[in-house]
Short mmCIF file of N, CA, C and O in Angstrom, two decimals:
data_model
loop_
_atom_site.label_atom_id
_atom_site.label_comp_id
_atom_site.label_asym_id
_atom_site.label_seq_id
_atom_site.Cartn_x
_atom_site.Cartn_y
_atom_site.Cartn_z
N UNK A 27 154.94 20.61 -40.33
CA UNK A 27 153.64 20.31 -40.89
C UNK A 27 153.77 19.54 -42.21
O UNK A 27 153.02 18.59 -42.43
N UNK A 28 154.67 19.88 -43.07
CA UNK A 28 154.88 19.17 -44.33
C UNK A 28 155.40 17.76 -44.06
O UNK A 28 155.01 16.80 -44.72
N UNK A 29 156.26 17.66 -43.06
CA UNK A 29 156.81 16.35 -42.70
C UNK A 29 155.69 15.42 -42.23
O UNK A 29 155.68 14.24 -42.56
N UNK A 30 154.76 15.94 -41.47
CA UNK A 30 153.63 15.14 -40.99
C UNK A 30 152.74 14.71 -42.14
O UNK A 30 152.26 13.57 -42.18
N UNK A 31 152.53 15.59 -43.11
CA UNK A 31 151.73 15.28 -44.28
C UNK A 31 152.40 14.20 -45.13
O UNK A 31 151.74 13.27 -45.59
N UNK A 32 153.70 14.30 -45.32
CA UNK A 32 154.44 13.27 -46.07
C UNK A 32 154.35 11.93 -45.34
O UNK A 32 154.16 10.88 -45.96
N UNK A 33 154.50 11.97 -44.02
CA UNK A 33 154.39 10.72 -43.25
C UNK A 33 153.00 10.10 -43.40
O UNK A 33 152.87 8.88 -43.54
N UNK A 34 151.96 10.94 -43.40
CA UNK A 34 150.59 10.43 -43.56
C UNK A 34 150.41 9.79 -44.94
O UNK A 34 149.85 8.71 -45.06
N UNK A 35 150.92 10.46 -45.99
CA UNK A 35 150.81 9.91 -47.34
C UNK A 35 151.57 8.60 -47.47
O UNK A 35 151.11 7.65 -48.10
N UNK A 36 152.74 8.53 -46.89
CA UNK A 36 153.51 7.28 -46.92
C UNK A 36 152.78 6.16 -46.19
O UNK A 36 152.78 5.00 -46.65
N UNK A 37 152.16 6.49 -45.07
CA UNK A 37 151.41 5.49 -44.32
C UNK A 37 150.22 4.97 -45.15
O UNK A 37 149.94 3.77 -45.17
N UNK A 38 149.54 5.87 -45.85
CA UNK A 38 148.42 5.47 -46.70
C UNK A 38 148.91 4.60 -47.85
O UNK A 38 148.30 3.57 -48.16
N UNK A 39 150.02 4.97 -48.47
CA UNK A 39 150.57 4.18 -49.58
C UNK A 39 150.98 2.80 -49.09
O UNK A 39 150.70 1.77 -49.74
N UNK A 40 151.64 2.71 -47.96
CA UNK A 40 152.04 1.40 -47.41
C UNK A 40 150.81 0.56 -47.08
O UNK A 40 150.79 -0.66 -47.35
N UNK A 41 149.78 1.19 -46.54
CA UNK A 41 148.56 0.45 -46.22
C UNK A 41 147.89 -0.08 -47.49
O UNK A 41 147.47 -1.24 -47.54
N UNK A 42 147.82 0.74 -48.54
CA UNK A 42 147.21 0.30 -49.79
C UNK A 42 148.02 -0.83 -50.41
O UNK A 42 147.46 -1.82 -50.90
N UNK A 43 149.34 -0.72 -50.41
CA UNK A 43 150.19 -1.79 -50.94
C UNK A 43 149.98 -3.07 -50.13
O UNK A 43 149.90 -4.16 -50.70
N UNK A 44 149.88 -2.95 -48.82
CA UNK A 44 149.65 -4.12 -47.98
C UNK A 44 148.32 -4.79 -48.33
O UNK A 44 148.24 -6.01 -48.44
N UNK A 45 147.27 -3.99 -48.52
CA UNK A 45 145.95 -4.53 -48.87
C UNK A 45 146.00 -5.23 -50.24
O UNK A 45 145.45 -6.31 -50.43
N UNK A 46 146.68 -4.61 -51.21
CA UNK A 46 146.79 -5.20 -52.54
C UNK A 46 147.53 -6.53 -52.49
O UNK A 46 147.11 -7.52 -53.10
N UNK A 47 148.63 -6.58 -51.73
CA UNK A 47 149.38 -7.84 -51.59
C UNK A 47 148.53 -8.89 -50.90
O UNK A 47 148.51 -10.06 -51.30
N UNK A 48 147.79 -8.50 -49.88
CA UNK A 48 146.93 -9.44 -49.16
C UNK A 48 145.84 -10.00 -50.07
O UNK A 48 145.59 -11.21 -50.07
N UNK A 49 145.21 -9.14 -50.87
CA UNK A 49 144.18 -9.60 -51.80
C UNK A 49 144.77 -10.53 -52.84
O UNK A 49 144.19 -11.57 -53.18
N UNK A 50 145.97 -10.20 -53.35
CA UNK A 50 146.63 -11.07 -54.32
C UNK A 50 146.92 -12.45 -53.72
O UNK A 50 146.67 -13.48 -54.37
N UNK A 51 147.41 -12.50 -52.50
CA UNK A 51 147.69 -13.78 -51.84
C UNK A 51 146.41 -14.57 -51.65
O UNK A 51 146.38 -15.79 -51.88
N UNK A 52 145.33 -13.91 -51.25
CA UNK A 52 144.06 -14.61 -51.07
C UNK A 52 143.53 -15.17 -52.39
O UNK A 52 143.01 -16.29 -52.43
N UNK A 53 143.69 -14.42 -53.48
CA UNK A 53 143.25 -14.91 -54.78
C UNK A 53 144.07 -16.12 -55.20
O UNK A 53 143.53 -17.12 -55.70
N UNK A 54 145.38 -16.06 -55.00
CA UNK A 54 146.24 -17.20 -55.36
C UNK A 54 145.88 -18.43 -54.53
O UNK A 54 145.78 -19.53 -55.06
N UNK A 55 145.66 -18.24 -53.25
CA UNK A 55 145.29 -19.38 -52.39
C UNK A 55 143.95 -19.95 -52.82
O UNK A 55 143.78 -21.18 -52.88
N UNK A 56 143.00 -19.10 -53.18
CA UNK A 56 141.70 -19.57 -53.64
C UNK A 56 141.83 -20.38 -54.93
O UNK A 56 141.22 -21.44 -55.07
N UNK A 57 142.65 -19.90 -55.87
CA UNK A 57 142.85 -20.63 -57.12
C UNK A 57 143.53 -21.97 -56.87
O UNK A 57 143.15 -22.99 -57.45
N UNK A 58 144.51 -22.00 -55.99
CA UNK A 58 145.19 -23.27 -55.66
C UNK A 58 144.21 -24.25 -55.02
O UNK A 58 144.20 -25.44 -55.36
N UNK A 59 143.36 -23.78 -54.14
CA UNK A 59 142.36 -24.66 -53.51
C UNK A 59 141.39 -25.18 -54.57
O UNK A 59 141.03 -26.36 -54.55
N UNK A 60 140.96 -24.33 -55.50
CA UNK A 60 140.08 -24.79 -56.58
C UNK A 60 140.74 -25.86 -57.43
O UNK A 60 140.11 -26.86 -57.79
N UNK A 61 142.01 -25.68 -57.74
CA UNK A 61 142.74 -26.68 -58.54
C UNK A 61 142.85 -27.99 -57.78
O UNK A 61 142.64 -29.07 -58.36
N UNK A 62 143.14 -27.93 -56.50
CA UNK A 62 143.25 -29.15 -55.69
C UNK A 62 141.91 -29.88 -55.64
O UNK A 62 141.85 -31.11 -55.79
N UNK A 63 140.82 -29.15 -55.43
CA UNK A 63 139.50 -29.77 -55.39
C UNK A 63 139.14 -30.38 -56.75
O UNK A 63 138.63 -31.49 -56.82
N UNK A 64 139.46 -29.68 -57.84
CA UNK A 64 139.18 -30.19 -59.18
C UNK A 64 139.96 -31.48 -59.45
O UNK A 64 139.40 -32.46 -59.97
N UNK A 65 141.23 -31.50 -59.09
CA UNK A 65 142.05 -32.71 -59.27
C UNK A 65 141.51 -33.85 -58.41
O UNK A 65 141.45 -35.00 -58.85
N UNK A 66 141.12 -33.54 -57.19
CA UNK A 66 140.57 -34.57 -56.31
C UNK A 66 139.29 -35.16 -56.89
O UNK A 66 139.09 -36.38 -56.88
N UNK A 67 138.42 -34.31 -57.45
CA UNK A 67 137.18 -34.80 -58.07
C UNK A 67 137.50 -35.66 -59.28
O UNK A 67 136.88 -36.71 -59.49
N UNK A 68 138.48 -35.25 -60.09
CA UNK A 68 138.88 -36.06 -61.24
C UNK A 68 139.41 -37.42 -60.80
O UNK A 68 139.10 -38.45 -61.42
N UNK A 69 140.21 -37.44 -59.74
CA UNK A 69 140.73 -38.72 -59.23
C UNK A 69 139.59 -39.61 -58.76
O UNK A 69 139.55 -40.80 -59.07
N UNK A 70 138.64 -39.04 -58.04
CA UNK A 70 137.50 -39.82 -57.56
C UNK A 70 136.72 -40.39 -58.75
O UNK A 70 136.36 -41.57 -58.77
N UNK A 71 136.46 -39.56 -59.77
CA UNK A 71 135.68 -40.02 -60.92
C UNK A 71 136.41 -41.12 -61.67
O UNK A 71 135.86 -42.19 -61.95
N UNK A 72 137.67 -40.89 -62.00
CA UNK A 72 138.39 -41.84 -62.85
C UNK A 72 138.78 -43.10 -62.11
O UNK A 72 138.78 -44.18 -62.69
N UNK A 73 139.11 -42.99 -60.84
CA UNK A 73 139.57 -44.18 -60.11
C UNK A 73 138.40 -45.01 -59.63
O UNK A 73 138.36 -46.23 -59.83
N UNK A 74 137.42 -44.39 -59.00
CA UNK A 74 136.37 -45.16 -58.36
C UNK A 74 135.18 -45.44 -59.29
O UNK A 74 134.77 -46.57 -59.46
N UNK A 75 134.64 -44.40 -59.91
CA UNK A 75 133.43 -44.59 -60.71
C UNK A 75 133.73 -45.38 -61.98
O UNK A 75 133.08 -46.38 -62.28
N UNK A 76 134.74 -44.96 -62.74
CA UNK A 76 135.05 -45.65 -63.99
C UNK A 76 135.63 -47.03 -63.74
O UNK A 76 135.36 -47.97 -64.50
N UNK A 77 136.42 -47.18 -62.70
CA UNK A 77 136.97 -48.50 -62.39
C UNK A 77 135.86 -49.46 -61.98
O UNK A 77 135.86 -50.63 -62.37
N UNK A 78 134.89 -48.99 -61.23
CA UNK A 78 133.77 -49.84 -60.83
C UNK A 78 132.96 -50.26 -62.06
O UNK A 78 132.57 -51.42 -62.19
N UNK A 79 132.75 -49.34 -62.98
CA UNK A 79 132.03 -49.68 -64.21
C UNK A 79 132.81 -50.70 -65.03
O UNK A 79 132.22 -51.64 -65.57
N UNK A 80 134.11 -50.54 -65.09
CA UNK A 80 134.94 -51.48 -65.84
C UNK A 80 134.90 -52.87 -65.21
O UNK A 80 134.76 -53.88 -65.90
N UNK A 81 134.97 -52.94 -63.90
CA UNK A 81 134.91 -54.23 -63.21
C UNK A 81 133.55 -54.87 -63.44
O UNK A 81 133.43 -56.07 -63.69
N UNK A 82 132.48 -54.06 -63.35
CA UNK A 82 131.14 -54.58 -63.57
C UNK A 82 130.99 -55.10 -65.00
O UNK A 82 130.44 -56.17 -65.23
N UNK A 83 131.54 -54.38 -65.96
CA UNK A 83 131.46 -54.81 -67.36
C UNK A 83 132.24 -56.10 -67.56
O UNK A 83 131.78 -57.02 -68.24
N UNK A 84 133.42 -56.19 -66.98
CA UNK A 84 134.21 -57.41 -67.11
C UNK A 84 133.52 -58.59 -66.44
O UNK A 84 133.55 -59.72 -66.95
N UNK A 85 132.88 -58.34 -65.32
CA UNK A 85 132.17 -59.42 -64.64
C UNK A 85 131.00 -59.91 -65.50
O UNK A 85 130.76 -61.12 -65.59
N UNK A 86 130.28 -59.00 -66.12
CA UNK A 86 129.19 -59.42 -67.00
C UNK A 86 129.73 -60.20 -68.19
O UNK A 86 129.16 -61.20 -68.61
N UNK A 87 130.83 -59.75 -68.74
CA UNK A 87 131.41 -60.42 -69.90
C UNK A 87 131.87 -61.83 -69.52
O UNK A 87 131.72 -62.77 -70.30
N UNK A 88 132.43 -61.99 -68.35
CA UNK A 88 132.88 -63.32 -67.92
C UNK A 88 131.69 -64.23 -67.62
O UNK A 88 131.79 -65.45 -67.77
N UNK A 89 130.58 -63.64 -67.20
CA UNK A 89 129.44 -64.46 -66.82
C UNK A 89 128.60 -64.87 -68.01
O UNK A 89 127.86 -65.85 -67.92
N UNK A 90 128.68 -64.14 -69.11
CA UNK A 90 127.86 -64.46 -70.26
C UNK A 90 128.43 -65.67 -71.01
O UNK A 90 129.62 -65.76 -71.24
N UNK A 91 127.57 -66.59 -71.35
CA UNK A 91 128.06 -67.75 -72.12
C UNK A 91 128.37 -67.34 -73.56
O UNK A 91 127.74 -66.47 -74.12
N UNK A 92 129.37 -67.98 -74.10
CA UNK A 92 129.77 -67.71 -75.48
C UNK A 92 129.47 -68.98 -76.30
O UNK A 92 129.97 -70.07 -75.98
N UNK A 93 128.65 -68.85 -77.31
CA UNK A 93 128.29 -69.98 -78.19
C UNK A 93 128.98 -69.81 -79.53
O UNK A 93 128.93 -68.76 -80.12
N UNK A 94 129.61 -70.87 -79.94
CA UNK A 94 130.23 -70.87 -81.27
C UNK A 94 129.32 -71.63 -82.22
O UNK A 94 128.87 -72.73 -81.91
N UNK A 95 129.06 -71.10 -83.39
CA UNK A 95 128.21 -71.79 -84.36
C UNK A 95 129.00 -72.16 -85.57
O UNK A 95 129.83 -71.52 -86.05
#
Protein backbone atom coordinates (compact mmCIF):
# COMPACT_ATOMS: atom_id res chain seq x y z
CA UNK A 1 0.00 0.00 0.00
CA UNK A 2 2.82 2.47 0.77
CA UNK A 3 4.56 1.49 -2.45
CA UNK A 4 1.40 2.30 -4.42
CA UNK A 5 1.10 5.66 -2.68
CA UNK A 6 4.73 6.53 -3.46
CA UNK A 7 4.18 5.52 -7.08
CA UNK A 8 1.09 7.77 -7.25
CA UNK A 9 3.00 10.74 -5.79
CA UNK A 10 5.88 10.21 -8.21
CA UNK A 11 3.43 10.06 -11.12
CA UNK A 12 1.84 13.35 -9.99
CA UNK A 13 5.26 15.00 -9.62
CA UNK A 14 6.36 13.83 -13.07
CA UNK A 15 3.09 15.07 -14.56
CA UNK A 16 3.46 18.50 -12.92
CA UNK A 17 7.08 18.78 -14.09
CA UNK A 18 5.99 17.82 -17.61
CA UNK A 19 3.26 20.50 -17.59
CA UNK A 20 5.71 23.14 -16.29
CA UNK A 21 8.26 22.27 -19.00
CA UNK A 22 5.53 22.34 -21.66
CA UNK A 23 4.29 25.77 -20.52
CA UNK A 24 7.87 27.08 -20.47
CA UNK A 25 8.47 25.84 -24.03
CA UNK A 26 5.21 27.43 -25.21
CA UNK A 27 6.15 30.76 -23.62
CA UNK A 28 9.59 30.69 -25.24
CA UNK A 29 8.09 29.85 -28.64
CA UNK A 30 5.56 32.66 -28.25
CA UNK A 31 8.30 35.17 -27.39
CA UNK A 32 10.41 34.05 -30.36
CA UNK A 33 7.43 34.42 -32.69
CA UNK A 34 6.77 37.92 -31.31
CA UNK A 35 10.40 38.90 -31.90
CA UNK A 36 10.31 37.56 -35.46
CA UNK A 37 7.09 39.46 -36.21
CA UNK A 38 8.51 42.66 -34.68
CA UNK A 39 11.71 42.38 -36.75
CA UNK A 40 9.67 41.68 -39.88
CA UNK A 41 7.53 44.78 -39.26
CA UNK A 42 10.68 46.87 -38.72
CA UNK A 43 12.14 45.58 -41.98
CA UNK A 44 8.93 46.40 -43.84
CA UNK A 45 8.81 49.92 -42.36
CA UNK A 46 12.45 50.81 -42.90
CA UNK A 47 12.95 49.17 -46.28
CA UNK A 48 9.70 49.85 -48.07
CA UNK A 49 7.98 52.84 -46.46
CA UNK A 50 11.04 54.96 -45.68
CA UNK A 51 12.79 54.03 -48.92
CA UNK A 52 9.72 55.02 -50.92
CA UNK A 53 9.58 58.36 -49.11
CA UNK A 54 13.27 58.92 -49.79
CA UNK A 55 12.87 58.13 -53.49
CA UNK A 56 9.84 60.42 -53.69
CA UNK A 57 11.78 63.22 -51.97
CA UNK A 58 14.74 62.78 -54.29
CA UNK A 59 12.47 62.80 -57.30
CA UNK A 60 10.87 66.06 -56.17
CA UNK A 61 14.28 67.57 -55.54
CA UNK A 62 15.49 66.59 -59.00
CA UNK A 63 12.35 67.96 -60.61
CA UNK A 64 12.42 71.34 -58.91
CA UNK A 65 14.25 74.05 -60.81
CA UNK A 66 17.13 75.73 -59.05
CA UNK A 67 17.58 79.48 -59.67
CA UNK A 68 20.79 81.22 -58.84
CA UNK A 69 20.58 84.96 -58.12
